[in-house]
Coordinates of C-alpha atoms (C1' of nucleotides) in Angstrom, one line a residue:
Chain A
M44 CA -6.1 -25.6 5.1
S45 CA -7.2 -22.8 7.3
T46 CA -10.9 -21.8 7.6
V47 CA -12.1 -18.2 8.0
K48 CA -14.5 -17.6 10.8
T49 CA -17.8 -16.2 9.8
L50 CA -18.7 -13.0 11.7
T51 CA -21.9 -11.0 11.6
G52 CA -21.6 -7.5 10.3
E53 CA -21.7 -6.1 13.8
E54 CA -19.2 -8.5 15.2
H55 CA -16.9 -7.9 12.2
F56 CA -17.2 -4.1 12.6
K57 CA -16.5 -4.2 16.3
A58 CA -13.5 -6.5 15.7
V59 CA -12.1 -4.2 13.1
I60 CA -12.4 -1.1 15.3
S61 CA -10.7 -2.7 18.3
H62 CA -8.1 -4.3 16.1
A63 CA -7.4 -0.8 14.6
K64 CA -6.8 0.6 18.0
E65 CA -4.8 -2.4 19.4
Y66 CA -2.3 -2.4 16.6
G67 CA -1.9 1.3 16.1
F68 CA -4.0 2.0 13.0
I69 CA -6.7 4.4 14.4
F70 CA -6.9 6.2 17.7
Q71 CA -9.7 8.4 18.8
S72 CA -8.6 12.1 18.9
S73 CA -7.6 13.5 22.2
E74 CA -8.5 10.2 23.9
I75 CA -6.9 11.2 27.3
Y76 CA -9.4 14.0 27.5
D77 CA -12.3 11.7 26.8
G78 CA -12.0 12.1 23.1
L79 CA -13.3 14.5 20.5
S80 CA -16.5 13.4 18.8
A81 CA -16.1 12.0 15.2
V82 CA -12.4 13.0 15.0
Y83 CA -9.7 10.3 14.7
D84 CA -5.9 10.1 14.6
Y85 CA -3.9 7.7 12.5
G86 CA -1.3 5.7 14.5
Q87 CA 2.0 4.2 13.6
C88 CA 0.5 1.6 11.3
G89 CA -2.4 3.7 10.1
A90 CA -0.4 6.6 8.9
P91 CA 1.8 4.5 6.5
L92 CA -1.3 2.6 5.3
K93 CA -3.1 5.9 4.6
N94 CA 0.0 7.3 2.9
N95 CA 0.2 4.2 0.7
I96 CA -3.4 4.4 -0.4
R97 CA -3.0 8.1 -1.2
E98 CA 0.2 7.3 -3.2
Y99 CA -1.6 4.6 -5.1
W100 CA -4.3 7.0 -6.0
W101 CA -1.9 9.8 -6.9
R102 CA 0.3 7.7 -9.0
A103 CA -2.6 6.0 -10.8
M104 CA -4.1 9.5 -11.6
V105 CA -1.2 11.8 -12.0
Q106 CA 1.8 9.6 -12.9
M107 CA -0.2 7.3 -15.2
N108 CA -2.0 10.1 -17.1
E109 CA 0.1 12.6 -18.9
N110 CA -2.8 15.0 -19.1
I111 CA -3.6 15.1 -15.4
A112 CA -1.8 17.6 -13.3
G113 CA -1.5 17.3 -9.5
I114 CA -1.9 20.3 -7.2
D115 CA -2.1 21.0 -3.5
A116 CA -4.5 23.9 -2.8
A117 CA -4.8 25.6 0.6
I118 CA -7.5 24.7 3.0
F119 CA -8.3 28.4 3.5
M120 CA -10.1 30.0 0.6
H121 CA -11.7 33.3 -0.2
P122 CA -15.2 33.4 1.4
T123 CA -16.8 34.1 -1.9
V124 CA -15.7 30.7 -3.2
W125 CA -18.4 29.1 -1.0
K126 CA -21.1 31.5 -2.2
A127 CA -20.2 30.5 -5.8
S128 CA -20.1 26.8 -5.0
G129 CA -23.5 26.9 -3.3
H130 CA -22.2 25.7 0.0
V131 CA -23.2 28.8 2.0
D132 CA -26.8 28.1 1.2
A133 CA -26.7 24.3 1.0
F134 CA -24.8 23.9 4.2
N135 CA -27.0 26.0 6.4
D136 CA -30.2 23.9 6.6
P137 CA -32.8 25.1 9.1
L138 CA -33.9 22.1 11.2
I139 CA -36.8 21.6 13.5
D140 CA -37.8 18.7 15.8
N141 CA -41.2 17.4 16.7
K142 CA -41.2 17.0 20.4
D143 CA -43.7 14.1 20.4
S144 CA -42.3 11.9 17.7
K145 CA -38.7 13.0 18.3
K146 CA -38.3 13.2 14.5
R147 CA -36.2 15.9 12.9
Y148 CA -37.1 17.7 9.7
R149 CA -35.6 20.3 7.6
A150 CA -37.9 23.2 8.2
D151 CA -37.9 24.4 4.6
V152 CA -38.7 20.9 3.4
L153 CA -41.7 20.7 5.7
I154 CA -43.0 23.9 4.1
E155 CA -42.2 22.7 0.6
D156 CA -44.1 19.5 1.3
H157 CA -47.0 21.6 2.4
I158 CA -46.8 23.5 -0.8
A159 CA -46.7 20.3 -2.8
K160 CA -50.0 19.3 -1.1
I161 CA -51.7 22.4 -2.3
E162 CA -50.2 21.9 -5.8
A163 CA -51.7 18.4 -5.8
K164 CA -55.1 20.0 -5.1
I165 CA -54.7 22.2 -8.0
E166 CA -53.8 19.4 -10.3
K167 CA -56.8 17.5 -9.1
E168 CA -59.0 20.4 -10.1
V169 CA -57.4 20.6 -13.5
T170 CA -57.7 16.9 -14.1
K171 CA -61.3 16.9 -13.2
A172 CA -62.0 19.9 -15.4
K173 CA -60.2 18.2 -18.3
Q174 CA -62.4 15.2 -18.0
R175 CA -65.5 17.4 -17.9
F176 CA -64.7 19.6 -20.8
G177 CA -62.9 17.1 -23.0
E178 CA -61.4 18.4 -26.3
S179 CA -62.4 22.0 -25.8
F180 CA -60.5 22.3 -22.5
D181 CA -58.2 25.3 -22.3
E182 CA -55.9 24.5 -19.5
A183 CA -54.1 27.9 -19.3
M184 CA -57.5 29.7 -19.2
F185 CA -58.8 27.3 -16.5
R186 CA -55.7 27.8 -14.3
S187 CA -56.0 31.6 -14.5
T188 CA -59.7 31.8 -13.9
N189 CA -61.0 29.0 -11.8
P190 CA -61.5 30.5 -8.4
R191 CA -60.3 27.5 -6.3
V192 CA -57.2 27.1 -8.5
V193 CA -56.4 30.8 -8.3
E194 CA -56.9 30.9 -4.6
N195 CA -54.6 28.0 -4.0
Q196 CA -52.0 29.4 -6.4
K197 CA -52.1 32.6 -4.4
K198 CA -51.6 30.7 -1.2
I199 CA -48.5 29.0 -2.7
D200 CA -47.1 32.2 -3.9
E201 CA -47.5 33.8 -0.5
I202 CA -46.0 30.9 1.3
N203 CA -43.0 30.9 -1.1
Q204 CA -42.5 34.6 -0.7
R205 CA -42.6 34.4 3.1
L206 CA -40.2 31.4 3.1
K207 CA -37.8 33.1 0.8
D208 CA -37.9 36.3 2.9
C209 CA -37.2 34.4 6.1
L210 CA -34.4 32.4 4.6
E211 CA -32.8 35.5 3.1
R212 CA -33.0 37.4 6.4
N213 CA -31.9 34.3 8.3
D214 CA -35.1 34.7 10.3
L215 CA -35.5 31.3 12.0
E216 CA -38.3 32.4 14.2
G217 CA -40.1 33.5 11.1
V218 CA -39.7 30.1 9.6
R219 CA -41.2 28.5 12.7
Q220 CA -44.1 31.0 12.7
L221 CA -44.8 30.1 9.1
I222 CA -44.9 26.4 10.0
L223 CA -47.3 27.2 12.9
D224 CA -49.4 29.5 10.7
L225 CA -49.8 26.8 8.1
E226 CA -50.7 24.3 10.8
I227 CA -48.2 21.8 9.5
V228 CA -48.3 18.6 11.6
C229 CA -45.6 16.0 12.1
P230 CA -46.3 13.2 9.6
V231 CA -45.4 10.7 12.3
S232 CA -47.0 12.0 15.5
G233 CA -49.6 14.2 13.9
T234 CA -49.0 17.0 16.4
R235 CA -47.8 20.6 16.1
N236 CA -45.5 20.4 19.1
W237 CA -42.5 21.9 17.4
T238 CA -39.1 23.0 18.8
E239 CA -37.4 26.2 17.8
V240 CA -35.9 26.2 14.3
R241 CA -32.2 25.8 14.6
Q242 CA -29.5 26.2 12.1
F243 CA -26.6 23.9 11.8
N244 CA -23.5 25.4 10.5
L245 CA -22.0 22.6 8.4
M246 CA -19.0 24.6 7.5
F247 CA -16.3 25.4 10.1
A248 CA -15.7 29.1 10.5
T249 CA -12.6 30.7 11.7
Q250 CA -11.0 34.1 11.8
M251 CA -8.4 35.4 9.4
G252 CA -6.4 38.3 10.8
S253 CA -4.8 38.3 14.2
V254 CA -6.5 41.6 15.4
S255 CA -10.0 40.6 16.3
E256 CA -11.7 43.8 15.2
E257 CA -10.2 43.5 11.7
A258 CA -10.6 39.8 11.4
S259 CA -12.9 38.4 8.8
T260 CA -14.7 35.1 8.9
I261 CA -13.4 32.5 6.6
Y262 CA -14.2 28.8 6.3
L263 CA -12.2 25.6 6.4
R264 CA -13.1 24.1 3.0
P265 CA -15.9 21.6 3.1
E266 CA -14.6 20.0 -0.1
T267 CA -11.4 20.1 -2.0
A268 CA -12.9 20.5 -5.5
Q269 CA -13.2 24.2 -5.3
G270 CA -9.4 24.5 -4.9
I271 CA -9.2 22.9 -8.3
F272 CA -11.8 25.1 -9.9
V273 CA -10.2 28.3 -8.7
N274 CA -6.9 27.1 -10.1
F275 CA -8.3 26.0 -13.4
L276 CA -7.0 29.0 -15.3
N277 CA -3.6 28.8 -13.6
V278 CA -3.0 25.2 -14.4
Y279 CA -4.4 25.6 -17.9
K280 CA -2.1 28.5 -18.7
T281 CA 1.1 27.5 -17.0
G282 CA 0.9 23.8 -17.6
R283 CA 0.2 24.2 -21.3
M284 CA -2.8 21.9 -20.9
K285 CA -5.0 20.9 -23.8
I286 CA -8.6 19.7 -23.3
P287 CA -9.4 17.1 -22.3
F288 CA -7.2 17.4 -19.2
G289 CA -7.6 16.8 -15.5
I290 CA -6.5 18.4 -12.2
A291 CA -6.1 16.2 -9.2
Q292 CA -5.4 16.8 -5.6
T293 CA -5.7 15.1 -2.2
G294 CA -6.3 17.0 1.0
K295 CA -8.3 17.6 4.2
A296 CA -11.8 18.9 4.2
F297 CA -14.1 19.7 7.1
R298 CA -17.8 19.3 7.8
N299 CA -19.8 19.8 10.9
E300 CA -21.9 16.7 10.5
I301 CA -25.3 16.6 12.2
V302 CA -24.8 12.9 12.8
A303 CA -21.2 11.8 12.7
R304 CA -20.8 8.1 13.4
Q305 CA -19.7 4.7 12.2
F306 CA -16.1 5.1 13.1
I307 CA -14.0 6.8 10.4
F308 CA -16.7 6.4 7.8
R309 CA -18.1 9.9 8.6
M310 CA -15.7 12.3 10.3
R311 CA -15.7 16.0 10.9
E312 CA -12.2 16.2 9.5
F313 CA -11.6 13.9 6.6
E314 CA -9.4 13.6 3.5
Q315 CA -10.6 13.6 -0.1
M316 CA -8.9 12.5 -3.3
E317 CA -10.4 14.4 -6.1
M318 CA -9.9 14.8 -9.8
Q319 CA -11.7 17.2 -12.0
Y320 CA -11.6 16.4 -15.7
F321 CA -12.2 19.3 -18.1
V322 CA -13.8 18.4 -21.4
R323 CA -15.4 19.9 -24.5
P324 CA -19.1 20.4 -23.9
G325 CA -21.1 17.6 -25.5
T326 CA -18.4 15.0 -24.8
E327 CA -19.0 14.8 -21.1
M328 CA -21.1 11.7 -21.1
Q329 CA -18.4 9.6 -22.9
W330 CA -15.8 10.8 -20.4
Y331 CA -18.2 10.2 -17.5
E332 CA -18.5 6.6 -18.7
H333 CA -14.7 6.4 -19.2
W334 CA -14.0 7.5 -15.6
K335 CA -16.7 5.3 -14.2
Q336 CA -14.9 2.3 -15.6
A337 CA -11.4 3.6 -14.9
R338 CA -12.2 4.2 -11.3
M339 CA -13.8 0.8 -10.8
Q340 CA -10.7 -0.7 -12.4
W341 CA -8.5 1.1 -9.8
H342 CA -10.4 -0.5 -7.0
L343 CA -10.6 -4.0 -8.5
T344 CA -6.8 -4.0 -9.2
L345 CA -6.2 -4.1 -5.5
G346 CA -7.5 -7.7 -5.5
I347 CA -10.3 -7.1 -3.0
S348 CA -13.3 -9.2 -4.1
S349 CA -15.3 -7.6 -6.8
T350 CA -18.5 -8.6 -5.1
K351 CA -17.7 -5.9 -2.5
Y352 CA -18.2 -3.2 -5.1
R353 CA -21.1 -2.0 -7.0
F354 CA -22.3 1.1 -8.9
H355 CA -25.2 3.1 -7.7
D356 CA -26.6 5.4 -10.3
H357 CA -28.3 8.5 -8.9
I358 CA -31.8 9.0 -10.1
K359 CA -32.2 12.4 -8.4
L360 CA -29.4 14.6 -9.4
A361 CA -27.9 17.6 -7.6
H362 CA -28.5 21.0 -9.2
Y363 CA -25.1 21.0 -10.8
A364 CA -25.0 17.5 -12.3
N365 CA -26.4 15.9 -15.4
A366 CA -25.2 12.4 -14.5
A367 CA -23.9 10.9 -11.2
C368 CA -23.1 7.6 -9.7
D369 CA -21.4 6.2 -6.6
I370 CA -19.1 3.3 -6.3
E371 CA -20.4 1.7 -3.2
F372 CA -18.5 -0.7 -1.0
E373 CA -19.8 -3.4 1.2
F374 CA -18.7 -2.2 4.6
P375 CA -19.5 -4.3 7.7
F376 CA -22.6 -2.1 8.1
G377 CA -23.7 -2.6 4.5
F378 CA -23.1 -1.1 1.1
K379 CA -22.2 2.6 1.4
E380 CA -20.8 5.3 -0.8
L381 CA -17.0 5.1 -1.2
E382 CA -16.5 7.2 -4.3
G383 CA -18.6 9.5 -6.4
I384 CA -18.3 10.1 -10.1
H385 CA -20.3 13.2 -11.3
S386 CA -20.8 14.9 -14.5
R387 CA -20.9 18.5 -13.1
T388 CA -21.5 20.3 -16.4
D389 CA -20.1 23.8 -16.5
F390 CA -21.9 24.8 -13.3
D391 CA -18.8 25.4 -11.1
L392 CA -16.7 27.3 -13.6
K393 CA -19.7 29.4 -14.7
S394 CA -20.5 30.3 -11.2
H395 CA -17.0 31.3 -10.5
E396 CA -17.0 33.4 -13.7
Q397 CA -20.0 35.2 -12.4
H398 CA -18.7 35.7 -8.9
S399 CA -15.1 36.6 -9.8
G400 CA -15.7 38.4 -13.0
K401 CA -12.9 36.5 -14.6
K402 CA -13.2 34.6 -17.8
L403 CA -12.8 30.9 -17.0
Q404 CA -12.7 29.6 -20.5
Y405 CA -10.7 27.4 -22.8
F406 CA -9.8 28.3 -26.3
D407 CA -10.2 25.3 -28.4
P408 CA -7.9 25.5 -31.4
E409 CA -9.8 22.7 -33.2
L410 CA -13.1 24.5 -33.1
N411 CA -11.4 27.9 -33.1
E412 CA -13.6 29.1 -30.3
S413 CA -13.7 29.6 -26.5
Y414 CA -16.0 27.9 -24.1
V415 CA -16.5 27.1 -20.5
P416 CA -15.4 23.4 -20.2
Y417 CA -17.7 20.8 -18.8
V418 CA -16.4 18.9 -15.8
V419 CA -16.4 15.2 -14.9
E420 CA -15.4 14.7 -11.3
T421 CA -14.1 11.7 -9.5
S422 CA -14.1 12.0 -5.7
I423 CA -13.1 9.4 -3.2
G424 CA -12.9 9.6 0.6
L425 CA -9.4 8.5 1.6
D426 CA -10.6 7.6 5.1
R427 CA -13.4 5.6 3.7
M428 CA -11.0 3.8 1.4
F429 CA -8.8 3.1 4.5
L430 CA -11.8 1.6 6.2
A431 CA -12.7 -0.4 3.1
V432 CA -9.2 -1.9 3.0
L433 CA -9.1 -2.6 6.7
S434 CA -12.6 -4.2 6.9
A435 CA -12.2 -6.2 3.7
T436 CA -8.8 -7.7 4.7
Y437 CA -9.5 -8.4 8.3
K438 CA -9.9 -12.1 8.9
E439 CA -10.0 -14.4 11.8
E440 CA -8.8 -17.9 10.8
T441 CA -8.7 -21.3 12.4
L442 CA -5.7 -23.2 11.3
E443 CA -5.4 -26.9 10.7
D444 CA -4.0 -27.5 14.2
G445 CA -6.9 -25.8 15.8
S446 CA -5.1 -22.6 16.7
D447 CA -6.3 -19.2 15.7
R448 CA -4.8 -16.3 13.9
T449 CA -5.9 -12.8 13.0
V450 CA -4.6 -11.6 9.7
L451 CA -4.9 -8.5 7.6
S452 CA -4.5 -9.5 4.0
I453 CA -3.6 -6.0 2.9
P454 CA -2.5 -5.7 -0.7
P455 CA 1.3 -5.8 -0.3
A456 CA 1.9 -2.5 -2.0
L457 CA -0.3 -0.8 0.6
A458 CA 0.9 -2.7 3.7
P459 CA 2.4 -0.4 6.4
V460 CA 5.4 -2.8 7.0
K461 CA 6.7 -4.7 4.0
C462 CA 9.1 -7.1 5.6
A463 CA 9.8 -8.3 9.2
V464 CA 13.3 -9.5 10.0
L465 CA 13.3 -12.2 12.6
P466 CA 16.2 -14.1 14.2
L467 CA 14.9 -17.6 14.9
V468 CA 16.3 -17.4 18.5
N469 CA 17.6 -14.5 20.4
K470 CA 21.1 -15.9 20.8
D471 CA 23.8 -17.8 19.0
N472 CA 24.8 -14.6 17.0
L473 CA 21.5 -14.8 15.1
P474 CA 20.3 -11.3 16.2
E475 CA 23.5 -9.8 15.1
K476 CA 23.3 -11.5 11.7
A477 CA 19.6 -10.4 11.4
R478 CA 20.6 -6.8 12.1
E479 CA 23.2 -7.0 9.4
I480 CA 20.6 -8.1 6.9
M481 CA 18.1 -5.5 8.1
D482 CA 20.7 -2.8 7.5
Q483 CA 21.2 -4.0 3.9
I484 CA 17.5 -4.1 2.9
K485 CA 15.9 -1.3 4.9
F486 CA 16.7 1.4 2.3
G487 CA 14.2 -0.1 -0.2
F488 CA 11.1 -0.5 2.0
D489 CA 9.7 -0.4 5.5
C490 CA 11.2 -3.2 7.7
M491 CA 10.6 -4.2 11.3
F492 CA 13.0 -6.1 13.5
D493 CA 11.6 -8.4 16.2
A494 CA 13.5 -10.8 18.4
K495 CA 11.1 -11.1 21.4
D496 CA 9.1 -14.2 22.1
S497 CA 8.7 -17.4 20.1
I498 CA 8.9 -17.4 16.3
G499 CA 5.3 -18.4 16.0
K500 CA 4.1 -15.5 18.1
R501 CA 6.2 -13.1 16.1
Y502 CA 4.6 -14.4 12.9
R503 CA 1.2 -13.8 14.4
R504 CA 2.1 -10.2 15.3
Q505 CA 3.2 -9.5 11.8
D506 CA 0.0 -11.1 10.4
A507 CA -2.0 -8.9 12.6
I508 CA -0.6 -5.7 11.1
G509 CA -0.6 -7.2 7.6
T510 CA 3.1 -7.5 6.9
P511 CA 3.3 -9.5 3.7
Y512 CA 6.8 -11.0 4.2
C513 CA 8.9 -12.3 7.1
I514 CA 12.5 -13.1 6.7
T515 CA 13.8 -15.6 9.3
I516 CA 17.5 -15.9 10.2
D517 CA 18.4 -19.4 11.5
H518 CA 21.5 -21.4 12.2
Q519 CA 21.8 -22.4 8.5
T520 CA 22.0 -18.7 7.6
L521 CA 25.4 -18.5 9.4
Q522 CA 26.7 -21.3 7.3
D523 CA 25.4 -20.6 3.8
N524 CA 23.9 -17.1 3.9
T525 CA 20.4 -18.2 3.1
V526 CA 17.2 -17.2 4.9
T527 CA 13.6 -18.3 4.8
I528 CA 11.0 -16.0 3.4
R529 CA 7.4 -16.5 4.6
E530 CA 4.4 -15.3 2.8
R531 CA 1.6 -13.9 5.0
D532 CA -1.6 -15.4 3.4
T533 CA -0.3 -18.9 2.6
M534 CA 2.2 -19.1 5.5
Q535 CA 4.4 -20.9 2.9
Q536 CA 8.2 -20.5 3.2
E537 CA 10.9 -20.7 0.7
R538 CA 14.7 -20.5 1.2
I539 CA 16.5 -17.7 -0.6
H540 CA 20.0 -16.2 -0.5
T541 CA 20.4 -13.1 1.6
S542 CA 21.7 -11.2 -1.5
E543 CA 18.3 -11.8 -3.1
V544 CA 16.1 -10.6 -0.3
S545 CA 16.0 -7.0 -1.4
R546 CA 15.2 -7.7 -5.0
I547 CA 12.5 -10.4 -4.2
V548 CA 10.6 -8.4 -1.6
E549 CA 10.9 -5.2 -3.6
E550 CA 9.4 -7.0 -6.7
R551 CA 6.5 -8.4 -4.7
V552 CA 5.6 -5.3 -2.7
S553 CA 6.1 -2.7 -5.4
M554 CA 3.3 -0.5 -6.6
K555 CA 4.5 -1.0 -10.2
A556 CA 2.5 -4.1 -10.8
L557 CA -0.7 -2.4 -9.6
L558 CA -0.1 0.7 -11.8
S559 CA 0.6 -1.4 -14.9
K560 CA -2.9 -2.8 -14.5
V561 CA -4.8 0.5 -14.0
S562 CA -3.4 2.3 -16.9
Chain B
rG134 C1' -29.2 17.2 18.0
rC135 C1' -33.4 13.6 20.2
rG136 C1' -34.6 8.7 22.5
rG137 C1' -32.3 3.9 24.5
rA138 C1' -27.7 1.1 26.5
rA139 C1' -22.9 1.5 28.3
rG140 C1' -18.0 3.6 30.4
rU141 C1' -13.3 -0.4 36.0
rA142 C1' -5.3 -1.7 33.6
rG143 C1' -3.3 -1.3 26.5
rC144 C1' -7.4 -5.4 25.5
rU145 C1' -11.4 -8.9 27.5
rC146 C1' -13.9 -8.9 31.9
rA147 C1' -14.7 -9.8 37.6
rU148 C1' -15.7 -7.4 42.3
rU149 C1' -24.3 -7.7 44.0
rU150 C1' -27.7 -5.3 50.8
rG151 C1' -22.4 0.8 49.3
rG152 C1' -16.8 -1.2 53.7
rU153 C1' -9.0 -0.7 51.6
rA154 C1' -9.8 -2.8 43.5
rG155 C1' -8.7 -8.5 41.0
rA156 C1' -7.7 -12.1 36.9
rG157 C1' -6.3 -13.6 32.0
rC158 C1' -4.0 -11.7 27.8
rA159 C1' -0.8 -7.8 26.4
rU160 C1' 3.8 -4.8 27.8
rC161 C1' 8.9 -4.6 30.1
rA162 C1' 13.3 -7.2 32.4
rG163 C1' 15.7 -11.9 33.1
rC164 C1' 15.9 -17.4 32.2
rC165 C1' 14.8 -21.2 28.5
rU166 C1' 15.3 -22.2 22.8
rU167 C1' 11.7 -24.2 19.6
rC168 C1' 9.8 -22.3 12.2
rC169 C1' 3.9 -20.8 13.2
rA170 C1' -0.2 -18.0 19.8
rA171 C1' -0.8 -19.8 25.1
rG172 C1' 7.3 -22.6 29.1
rC173 C1' 9.6 -20.3 34.0
rU174 C1' 10.7 -16.0 37.4
rG175 C1' 9.9 -11.1 38.4
rA176 C1' 8.2 -6.0 37.4
rG177 C1' 5.4 -1.8 35.8
rG178 C1' 0.5 -0.3 34.9
rG179 C1' -6.0 1.9 37.7
rU180 C1' -7.4 9.4 42.1
rG181 C1' -13.1 3.1 38.8
rG182 C1' -14.6 8.6 32.0
rC183 C1' -14.9 13.6 34.4
rG184 C1' -17.4 17.0 38.0
rG185 C1' -20.7 17.5 42.0
rG186 C1' -24.2 15.4 45.7
rU187 C1' -26.2 11.8 49.6
rU188 C1' -23.3 8.9 53.4
rC189 C1' -19.0 7.8 58.9
rG190 C1' -17.6 5.6 54.1
rA191 C1' -19.4 5.5 46.8
rG192 C1' -16.8 1.6 41.3
rC193 C1' -21.8 0.5 43.2
rC194 C1' -27.2 5.3 45.0
rC195 C1' -28.7 10.5 42.8
rC196 C1' -27.7 14.9 39.4
rG197 C1' -24.8 17.1 35.6
rU198 C1' -21.2 16.5 31.8
rC199 C1' -18.1 14.0 28.1
rU200 C1' -17.4 9.8 25.1
rU201 C1' -18.9 5.3 22.7
rC202 C1' -22.6 1.8 20.8
rC203 C1' -28.0 1.1 18.8
rG204 C1' -32.4 3.7 16.1
rC205 C1' -34.0 9.1 12.9
rU206 C1' -32.3 13.7 8.4
rC207 C1' -27.2 15.4 4.8
rC208 C1' -22.7 13.8 2.6
rA209 C1' -16.9 11.7 0.8

RNA sequence: GCGGAAGUAGCUCAUUUGGUAGAGCAUCAGCCUUCCAAGCUGAGGGUGGCGGGUUCGAGCCCCGUCUUCCGCUCCA
C-alpha cells in the first residue's frame, strides 16, 4: 500500500501552485513582462480541466433540468444596468488609511460607527428615564423633548446629511473633512493622522464608440447575474417558460479587487457559473432549500471527500436577500466560499422595472394574475472550483518500494487527458502498433501518446496531470491484440482486447455516470 | 493600497570582503530496453525581474519600479 504524505496547509498550497505551473495548468498572465497582478492564464492542461468543470455544471443544470434555459449574455451591458443592480454605489467605497496604525477603513463606515456611538448615548438616556418614570413613561414624548436626546439626534441628522451630500457629489475631501470635524480617531492607534480619502473603482470602465469625443463610458460586468435579469422577459416569452423556471449561464466577470491574492482564488478577471431560478412569491424558501441541497449534491457527486464541504448560513443579509448561504470548501488556506445560494427576492427585477420602465412580470395562469417573480440564485466561481479540484486531488505518495509519486486524482470525467497510449519500448514495431490504436480511439476522448523514457517514468508523468488510464502496448499485443490498461489511483492493470479499449475507457471517463447521480 | 520578506536556467538551489555565472532534476538528440522515477553519450537553455546610481569592475552595495509570498477591509 502507498502512503500519502501529510503536508501543512502552506506546504500543500505552495506545492499545488508550482505543480500547476510545471504541468501546464495555470500560468501567470504576461509572465515574460513580469506578470500582471491577480490575472492568470490556463495552460494546455488547465484549459481542458476548466472546460470539463464548466461542462459538468452546464449539463447538470441545463441538460438535466427541462425548465432551465442556458444563455450567453454579453460582457458589455448598458450603464444603467449597474445603477439598477446597485453596483455603481456598492462598488465605489471611499477608503481612508490611518498613517499610524496602517489600518484601512471605509470612510463612510467610520462615520456611521461614530453615529452609532451617539445613538447609543440616546438609548442610554432613554433607558435611564424609563427606569426613573416606570409605567407612566412616554418614550415618544421623551425622545422629542429631552434636551440631551434632541441635541444628539440633531447631531446625527446633521452628520447624515453631510455624509449623504458628500457621497452624492462624490466629494471625497468633504468626507475627510467630516471625519476630521467629528474628531474620529483610529480604533487601533487612537490618532487622527488620516490619509486622503480615496475611491477604489471596483468596476472596470472602458469606452464604447471609436471616436473619443462621442465615446461613452461602459463597464465590464462585475457579475453575470444581470445578464440573466435583463433577459428574463426574452427567455420567458420566446422559450415558452412556466414558473418555476431557471436561466443559467457561465461567463467572465471583472472586479478591481483591493486585495487580490491567494492564486486563482481571487482574480481580477474570473468566471462565474450562475443560475437564477424564478419562482412564485411565497415559495422562495422551499426552492432555496431545494437548490441548497441540489448544489451540494452536485459537489459531492464528484467524489471529493464530503468533509471538505460545509454550509455557511449568512446571518447578516445583503439588502436584496431574505436568505443566503455559502457552500464553503476547505482550501489549503482554510474553509472559504466556493459557491453562494441566495434568495434574492424580487429586488433585481423590480429595480430593473423601475430603471427601464418595462414591466418584468410573469402572468401566472393558475392564479390568474401577474407578479414580479422571486429569484433564488446559485452562483459558483469556476476558477475557485478549479482550485478546489486541484488542491483536493493533489497528493504526494510514498509507494511500498520507497519511491515517490505525485498524483492528481481528478475525477475521470474532469481529467484533461483521459487516456495515455504507451508503447512499452520505443522499438520492435511497438510505437507503430501504438499509433494504430491511438488513431482508433482518439475520436472518443482526449488521448496522449508518449514513447520517451522508461515506462515507469511515463506512468508518473501521466499521474502528475491526472490521466485516469494508461494503455500499454507490449510484445504480446503484436501476437494477440491485447493491451494492458492501468488505473491511475490503484496502479492496477488488467489485460483487455484492443477492440474493447474505446468502450471501456469511454464508460469509465464519461460524464453520464455523474449526471445520473445529480438529477 | 500599507507594513514585512523575497526575485539567479522550465523547477529546486549554489556562487559571502563586489573580480569572466554553476549543479541536480527537467527538456531535446542518439544509444540501451526494462510494466511503475533516478542507465550511457551529447546538446540547447541565463544581458542574474526590470531601470537607474556608486565603482576600474555589481548577481552581491544604494535608489526606483514590477512581481510573488506573509499580515489588514470587500467578494465568486
